[in-house]
């Protein structure tokens, strides 16, 4: 199984809502990532988890809260978002493995988020 | 933050022609990768070239890397309509669990 799945595909939420994005992979990868992509822009890294521990946080606002319950799952909890947070949220995974490895990443199809 | 520039930003060619895209980056890298994205959905990994490699081939793809100029190129030969997509270069400074920094991308249109 070389697939990364993301749910939901689309999400519309108000600024006072709390919602979660989910990501799952069964490739035995030990590194997982969240990226944000605005329309006609490249993806921008948000968070990196390595061996289920948060290793990189690219100064993301606290209204985005990542969670890695186990090595196959990655969540992104959303609370009090702003309309400018509307974007495509992409999850990815890679083998991981430390400084000697190479991080070819497998991406999910993304969740298209609209904040009203 | 974005690593660098890609050019051209948009490219339209006839089916069967070759397409060349260029990417420049700013910092030292461990590897450089190219990804394809169709219609704003997930990205698909195409090829990875390590910092100590100069050229790599995969099927109809040829990638070059010039670390002295901090630049890379992606050549797609014998283009097909299905190659229509956005292409991004992405750099990594670290190893197996390092996030990618993407270039701005080239939108490629193959005219049938």
Short mmCIF file of C-alpha atoms in Angstrom, two decimals, chain A residues 31 33 35 37 42-45 48 50 56 88 90 94 96 98-99 101-105 107-110 112, chain B residues 1-2 30-31 33 35 37 39-43 45 48 50 88 92 94-100 102-104:
data_model
loop_
_atom_site.label_atom_id
_atom_site.label_comp_id
_atom_site.label_asym_id
_atom_site.label_seq_id
_atom_site.Cartn_x
_atom_site.Cartn_y
_atom_site.Cartn_z
CA UNK A 31 8.23 10.83 9.20
CA UNK A 33 4.35 16.24 7.39
CA UNK A 35 1.86 21.47 4.31
CA UNK A 37 -0.99 25.43 -0.13
CA UNK A 42 3.67 26.25 -3.86
CA UNK A 43 3.13 24.16 -0.71
CA UNK A 44 4.58 25.59 2.48
CA UNK A 45 5.79 23.39 5.29
CA UNK A 48 7.21 17.63 10.72
CA UNK A 50 9.69 12.12 13.20
CA UNK A 56 9.78 20.95 13.14
CA UNK A 88 -5.44 23.11 0.53
CA UNK A 90 -1.57 18.43 2.32
CA UNK A 94 8.55 9.64 4.08
CA UNK A 96 12.51 9.00 7.77
CA UNK A 98 17.85 10.23 10.30
CA UNK A 99 20.60 12.24 8.69
CA UNK A 101 18.34 9.05 4.67
CA UNK A 102 16.62 10.72 1.77
CA UNK A 103 13.17 12.12 2.14
CA UNK A 104 11.20 11.32 -0.99
CA UNK A 105 7.73 12.23 0.15
CA UNK A 107 1.51 13.08 -0.58
CA UNK A 108 -2.15 12.61 0.13
CA UNK A 109 -4.79 14.27 -2.08
CA UNK A 110 -5.31 17.07 0.42
CA UNK A 112 -9.62 21.77 0.76
CA UNK B 1 9.73 30.25 3.12
CA UNK B 2 10.22 29.62 -0.58
CA UNK B 30 21.21 17.57 0.70
CA UNK B 31 19.04 16.73 -2.30
CA UNK B 33 13.42 16.71 -5.89
CA UNK B 35 7.11 16.88 -8.05
CA UNK B 37 0.67 18.36 -9.22
CA UNK B 39 -5.39 20.40 -10.74
CA UNK B 40 -4.50 21.52 -7.21
CA UNK B 41 -4.53 18.04 -5.73
CA UNK B 42 -1.79 15.93 -4.16
CA UNK B 43 1.76 16.03 -5.38
CA UNK B 45 7.18 12.54 -6.60
CA UNK B 48 15.32 12.89 -6.58
CA UNK B 50 21.48 14.03 -4.56
CA UNK B 88 7.67 22.02 -8.59
CA UNK B 92 15.94 19.53 1.42
CA UNK B 94 18.72 17.55 5.85
CA UNK B 95 18.20 13.85 5.84
CA UNK B 96 15.38 11.44 6.17
CA UNK B 97 12.88 13.56 8.09
CA UNK B 98 13.37 17.04 6.77
CA UNK B 99 10.63 19.20 5.34
CA UNK B 100 10.79 20.34 1.75
CA UNK B 102 9.31 24.30 -2.79
CA UNK B 103 10.00 26.59 -5.71
CA UNK B 104 7.21 28.63 -7.21
#
